[in-house]
Amino acid sequence: MSAITDAAPAPRAGGGIAGSVRDSLVVAKRNLIRMKRIPEVVLFGLIQPIMFVVLFTYVFGGSIQVGGSLSQQSYREFLMAGIFAQTVTFATAGAGAGIADDMHKGLIDRFRSLPMARGAVLTGRTLADLAQTAVTLVVLAGVALLIGWRTHNGIPKALGAFALLLLLGYAFSWIGALIGLTVRTPEAATSGGLIWLFPLTFISNAFVDSNNLPTFFRHIAEWNPFSTTVQAARELFGNLPPGFRTPDAWPMQHAVLASVLWSVLILVVFRSLAVRKYRRAAG
């Protein structure tokens, strides 16, 4: 009796760009289904930004001066772009923890045995996180409207502001992906995803007028990509308070363009690093 042993074909990524897009959407669908089955993840993701809205609006709002005014309504409108931006960037920690969890459970090893584009696993995951972030923004915008936040430049510009916010969030999710691939546990990914976000979001113009910061921190805030998107969103929403003086730094003077440039740069750099890290881990 003779035995014939056939070597199993090695997994291959096929289909070029179309195949990569298809594979990414399949992985994104898988992650969205998992999020749907664990609704508390979305619920807890909403609680923190709502708490920030309430605390800053009703506890600190009457004590923080923006544009020479202590008006609570002016501060409420000034604040919301910062809360929106903080919400999309803090989703970075969840993205990193999710990828670290997949690595820890061996799911990535199962994916690498399939004939799919290597970068599709990460792209699908980040797209699913982007969809969750968009839902969070919609709910948060509803809460903001209930407490008196308004936009003043029309719906198209408001939608443009939300698009810039989501672009920043998507770019930052690739930082989370890189962190998730680098650490060993989801807990470490959560900690690593948050520890750098706090100085990034608080040394900025999100909650206070950056003109009032000490010189050293003011320069950091003015060139902070997070601040740039916050400034762009405020301009598009029409939420700059009366008497507000836009800082002279180039990113603040050209906030919409600078926001796009910062987000694209972060996206390109960290997507390349994350995909390279994934290929090494799955190689």
Short mmCIF file of C-alpha atoms in Angstrom, two decimals:
data_model
loop_
_atom_site.label_atom_id
_atom_site.label_comp_id
_atom_site.label_asym_id
_atom_site.label_seq_id
_atom_site.Cartn_x
_atom_site.Cartn_y
_atom_site.Cartn_z
CA MET A 1 0.00 0.00 0.00
CA SER A 2 1.37 3.33 -0.93
CA ALA A 3 0.59 6.64 0.69
CA ILE A 4 0.55 9.89 -1.13
CA THR A 5 1.04 12.96 0.92
CA ASP A 6 0.01 16.27 -0.60
CA ALA A 7 1.53 19.39 0.87
CA ALA A 8 -1.10 21.88 1.93
CA PRO A 9 -0.88 25.07 -0.09
CA ALA A 10 0.43 28.06 1.81
CA PRO A 11 -2.05 30.81 2.55
CA ARG A 12 -1.86 33.59 0.08
CA ALA A 13 -3.28 37.06 -0.12
CA GLY A 14 -4.98 37.52 -3.45
CA GLY A 15 -7.20 39.87 -5.31
CA GLY A 16 -5.03 42.98 -5.09
CA ILE A 17 -6.71 46.10 -3.74
CA ALA A 18 -10.22 44.74 -4.38
CA GLY A 19 -9.40 41.57 -2.47
CA SER A 20 -7.88 43.53 0.38
CA VAL A 21 -10.98 45.72 0.63
CA ARG A 22 -13.24 42.68 0.58
CA ASP A 23 -11.24 40.92 3.28
CA SER A 24 -11.18 44.06 5.42
CA LEU A 25 -14.95 44.42 5.21
CA VAL A 26 -15.43 40.77 6.19
CA VAL A 27 -13.25 41.26 9.28
CA ALA A 28 -15.04 44.54 10.07
CA LYS A 29 -18.41 42.75 9.87
CA ARG A 30 -17.15 40.06 12.24
CA ASN A 31 -16.07 42.68 14.77
CA LEU A 32 -19.33 44.62 14.48
CA ILE A 33 -21.32 41.45 15.14
CA ARG A 34 -19.21 40.80 18.23
CA MET A 35 -19.78 44.37 19.45
CA LYS A 36 -23.53 43.92 18.92
CA ARG A 37 -23.46 40.84 21.13
CA ILE A 38 -21.64 42.76 23.88
CA PRO A 39 -23.68 46.00 24.09
CA GLU A 40 -22.11 47.00 27.41
CA VAL A 41 -18.93 47.87 25.52
CA VAL A 42 -20.81 50.57 23.59
CA LEU A 43 -22.74 51.62 26.70
CA PHE A 44 -19.64 52.12 28.83
CA GLY A 45 -18.01 53.97 25.95
CA LEU A 46 -20.87 56.49 26.13
CA ILE A 47 -20.85 57.02 29.88
CA GLN A 48 -17.43 58.69 30.12
CA PRO A 49 -17.98 61.46 27.52
CA ILE A 50 -21.45 62.19 28.93
CA MET A 51 -19.90 62.54 32.39
CA PHE A 52 -17.31 64.96 31.00
CA VAL A 53 -20.06 67.03 29.36
CA VAL A 54 -22.05 67.28 32.59
CA LEU A 55 -19.03 67.95 34.83
CA PHE A 56 -17.39 70.60 32.67
CA THR A 57 -20.67 72.29 31.74
CA TYR A 58 -22.34 72.50 35.12
CA VAL A 59 -19.42 72.25 37.57
CA PHE A 60 -16.61 74.16 35.86
CA GLY A 61 -18.46 76.02 33.11
CA GLY A 62 -19.21 79.13 35.12
CA SER A 63 -15.58 79.50 36.25
CA ILE A 64 -13.67 79.11 32.99
CA GLN A 65 -13.18 82.19 30.83
CA VAL A 66 -13.05 81.92 27.04
CA GLY A 67 -12.79 84.91 24.74
CA GLY A 68 -13.06 87.27 27.69
CA SER A 69 -16.46 85.87 28.72
CA LEU A 70 -17.62 83.77 31.65
CA SER A 71 -20.94 83.02 29.94
CA GLN A 72 -21.96 79.43 30.57
CA GLN A 73 -23.60 79.22 27.13
CA SER A 74 -20.40 80.41 25.42
CA TYR A 75 -18.36 77.87 27.32
CA ARG A 76 -20.87 75.10 26.58
CA GLU A 77 -20.50 75.65 22.86
CA PHE A 78 -16.73 76.10 23.17
CA LEU A 79 -16.48 72.85 25.14
CA MET A 80 -18.34 70.45 22.88
CA ALA A 81 -15.76 70.28 20.08
CA GLY A 82 -13.19 69.31 22.72
CA ILE A 83 -15.46 66.61 24.16
CA PHE A 84 -16.16 65.22 20.69
CA ALA A 85 -12.43 65.10 19.90
CA GLN A 86 -11.61 63.52 23.25
CA THR A 87 -14.25 60.86 22.64
CA VAL A 88 -12.89 59.80 19.26
CA THR A 89 -9.29 59.73 20.47
CA PHE A 90 -10.02 57.82 23.69
CA ALA A 91 -11.46 55.06 21.51
CA THR A 92 -7.79 54.35 20.71
CA ALA A 93 -7.42 52.46 23.98
CA GLY A 94 -10.34 50.19 23.09
CA ALA A 95 -8.88 49.47 19.67
CA GLY A 96 -5.54 48.50 21.16
CA ALA A 97 -7.14 46.33 23.84
CA GLY A 98 -9.28 44.55 21.24
CA ILE A 99 -6.31 43.69 19.04
CA ALA A 100 -4.24 42.62 22.07
CA ASP A 101 -7.14 40.38 23.15
CA ASP A 102 -7.28 38.78 19.69
CA MET A 103 -3.54 38.17 19.85
CA HIS A 104 -3.79 36.74 23.38
CA LYS A 105 -6.60 34.33 22.42
CA GLY A 106 -4.84 33.11 19.29
CA LEU A 107 -7.40 34.57 16.91
CA ILE A 108 -4.67 36.26 14.91
CA ASP A 109 -3.01 32.85 14.42
CA ARG A 110 -6.26 31.53 12.94
CA PHE A 111 -6.57 34.52 10.65
CA ARG A 112 -3.04 34.10 9.34
CA SER A 113 -3.86 30.57 8.18
CA LEU A 114 -6.47 31.95 5.80
CA PRO A 115 -5.82 33.15 2.24
CA MET A 116 -6.50 36.78 3.01
CA ALA A 117 -4.67 40.08 2.77
CA ARG A 118 -2.35 40.51 5.72
CA GLY A 119 -3.39 44.08 6.48
CA ALA A 120 -7.10 43.20 6.32
CA VAL A 121 -7.19 41.97 9.92
CA LEU A 122 -6.08 45.33 11.27
CA THR A 123 -8.03 47.40 8.73
CA GLY A 124 -11.22 45.50 9.49
CA ARG A 125 -10.76 45.97 13.19
CA THR A 126 -10.11 49.72 12.89
CA LEU A 127 -13.11 50.16 10.57
CA ALA A 128 -15.35 48.43 13.11
CA ASP A 129 -14.00 50.71 15.83
CA LEU A 130 -14.68 53.69 13.56
CA ALA A 131 -18.31 52.60 13.16
CA GLN A 132 -18.68 52.29 16.93
CA THR A 133 -17.12 55.73 17.40
CA ALA A 134 -19.55 57.22 14.88
CA VAL A 135 -22.51 55.81 16.84
CA THR A 136 -21.04 57.24 20.03
CA LEU A 137 -20.67 60.67 18.41
CA VAL A 138 -24.30 60.64 17.25
CA VAL A 139 -25.57 59.87 20.75
CA LEU A 140 -23.21 62.41 22.31
CA ALA A 141 -24.35 65.08 19.86
CA GLY A 142 -27.94 64.37 20.91
CA VAL A 143 -26.99 64.84 24.58
CA ALA A 144 -25.18 68.08 23.68
CA LEU A 145 -28.28 69.41 21.95
CA LEU A 146 -30.34 68.62 25.04
CA ILE A 147 -28.05 70.75 27.25
CA GLY A 148 -28.13 73.70 24.85
CA TRP A 149 -25.26 73.18 22.40
CA ARG A 150 -25.96 74.53 18.93
CA THR A 151 -24.17 74.88 15.58
CA HIS A 152 -24.35 78.16 13.66
CA ASN A 153 -22.81 77.58 10.22
CA GLY A 154 -25.30 75.20 8.65
CA ILE A 155 -25.56 71.43 8.32
CA PRO A 156 -22.88 70.91 5.62
CA LYS A 157 -20.15 72.53 7.72
CA ALA A 158 -21.32 70.68 10.83
CA LEU A 159 -21.07 67.39 8.94
CA GLY A 160 -17.61 68.44 7.78
CA ALA A 161 -16.60 68.98 11.41
CA PHE A 162 -17.79 65.50 12.35
CA ALA A 163 -15.91 64.08 9.35
CA LEU A 164 -12.68 65.70 10.58
CA LEU A 165 -13.29 64.29 14.06
CA LEU A 166 -13.84 60.78 12.70
CA LEU A 167 -10.76 61.06 10.50
CA LEU A 168 -8.68 61.96 13.55
CA GLY A 169 -10.22 59.09 15.51
CA TYR A 170 -9.48 56.63 12.70
CA ALA A 171 -5.89 57.83 12.43
CA PHE A 172 -5.42 57.44 16.18
CA SER A 173 -6.96 53.95 16.10
CA TRP A 174 -3.86 52.84 14.18
CA ILE A 175 -1.73 54.03 17.08
CA GLY A 176 -3.92 51.82 19.26
CA ALA A 177 -3.43 48.93 16.81
CA LEU A 178 0.34 49.28 17.04
CA ILE A 179 0.18 49.33 20.84
CA GLY A 180 -2.09 46.28 20.85
CA LEU A 181 0.37 44.35 18.69
CA THR A 182 3.32 45.39 20.86
CA VAL A 183 2.11 44.54 24.37
CA ARG A 184 1.28 41.09 25.74
CA THR A 185 -2.11 41.56 27.41
CA PRO A 186 -5.31 43.56 26.82
CA GLU A 187 -4.85 45.23 30.22
CA ALA A 188 -1.43 46.52 29.19
CA ALA A 189 -2.90 47.74 25.89
CA THR A 190 -5.61 49.69 27.74
CA SER A 191 -3.05 51.32 30.06
CA GLY A 192 -0.64 51.99 27.21
CA GLY A 193 -3.44 53.43 25.11
CA LEU A 194 -4.51 55.91 27.78
CA ILE A 195 -1.30 57.05 29.42
CA TRP A 196 -0.22 59.24 26.47
CA LEU A 197 -3.75 60.42 25.66
CA PHE A 198 -4.20 62.38 28.89
CA PRO A 199 -1.36 64.87 28.29
CA LEU A 200 -2.29 65.03 24.59
CA THR A 201 -5.89 66.01 25.32
CA PHE A 202 -5.33 68.21 28.36
CA ILE A 203 -2.33 70.17 27.04
CA SER A 204 -4.57 71.46 24.31
CA ASN A 205 -7.39 73.88 23.60
CA ALA A 206 -10.09 71.29 24.32
CA PHE A 207 -11.26 72.62 27.66
CA VAL A 208 -9.58 76.00 28.04
CA ASP A 209 -8.48 78.86 25.81
CA SER A 210 -4.89 78.00 24.86
CA ASN A 211 -4.05 81.73 24.88
CA ASN A 212 -4.26 81.53 28.68
CA LEU A 213 -1.73 78.71 29.03
CA PRO A 214 1.89 79.29 30.15
CA THR A 215 4.16 79.97 27.16
CA PHE A 216 5.75 76.50 27.00
CA PHE A 217 2.43 74.65 27.17
CA ARG A 218 0.78 77.14 24.83
CA HIS A 219 3.25 76.32 22.05
CA ILE A 220 2.68 72.60 22.57
CA ALA A 221 -1.08 73.09 22.47
CA GLU A 222 -0.95 75.18 19.30
CA TRP A 223 0.97 72.49 17.39
CA ASN A 224 -0.90 69.58 18.91
CA PRO A 225 -2.82 67.63 16.21
CA PHE A 226 -5.63 67.15 18.70
CA SER A 227 -5.90 70.93 19.24
CA THR A 228 -5.87 71.51 15.51
CA THR A 229 -8.91 69.30 14.97
CA VAL A 230 -10.71 70.87 17.92
CA GLN A 231 -10.08 74.34 16.46
CA ALA A 232 -11.25 73.21 13.01
CA ALA A 233 -14.42 71.70 14.46
CA ARG A 234 -15.18 74.89 16.42
CA GLU A 235 -14.78 76.99 13.30
CA LEU A 236 -17.05 74.70 11.27
CA PHE A 237 -19.64 74.46 14.03
CA GLY A 238 -19.53 78.25 14.51
CA ASN A 239 -18.70 77.74 18.19
CA LEU A 240 -15.91 80.28 18.63
CA PRO A 241 -17.06 82.61 21.44
CA PRO A 242 -17.34 86.40 20.96
CA GLY A 243 -14.00 88.11 21.48
CA PHE A 244 -12.02 84.90 21.00
CA ARG A 245 -8.54 85.51 19.55
CA THR A 246 -7.26 82.73 17.32
CA PRO A 247 -3.59 81.97 18.15
CA ASP A 248 -1.00 83.05 15.57
CA ALA A 249 0.48 79.55 15.08
CA TRP A 250 0.02 78.21 11.53
CA PRO A 251 -2.08 75.16 12.52
CA MET A 252 -4.52 77.41 14.37
CA GLN A 253 -4.75 79.93 11.53
CA HIS A 254 -5.38 77.14 8.96
CA ALA A 255 -7.09 74.66 11.23
CA VAL A 256 -9.16 72.70 8.70
CA LEU A 257 -6.23 72.12 6.34
CA ALA A 258 -3.84 71.40 9.20
CA SER A 259 -6.31 68.93 10.72
CA VAL A 260 -6.50 66.95 7.49
CA LEU A 261 -2.71 67.00 7.07
CA TRP A 262 -2.07 65.87 10.67
CA SER A 263 -4.62 63.06 10.47
CA VAL A 264 -3.39 61.76 7.10
CA LEU A 265 0.23 61.87 8.30
CA ILE A 266 -0.60 59.95 11.50
CA LEU A 267 -2.69 57.46 9.53
CA VAL A 268 0.01 56.74 6.94
CA VAL A 269 2.85 56.44 9.44
CA PHE A 270 1.13 54.31 12.07
CA ARG A 271 -0.75 52.11 9.61
CA SER A 272 2.57 51.26 7.97
CA LEU A 273 4.17 50.51 11.34
CA ALA A 274 1.20 48.46 12.56
CA VAL A 275 0.94 46.36 9.39
CA ARG A 276 4.69 45.74 9.46
CA LYS A 277 4.43 44.68 13.12
CA TYR A 278 1.51 42.40 12.31
CA ARG A 279 3.37 40.73 9.47
CA ARG A 280 6.33 40.06 11.74
CA ALA A 281 4.05 38.66 14.45
CA ALA A 282 2.18 36.51 11.97
CA GLY A 283 5.21 35.53 9.95
#
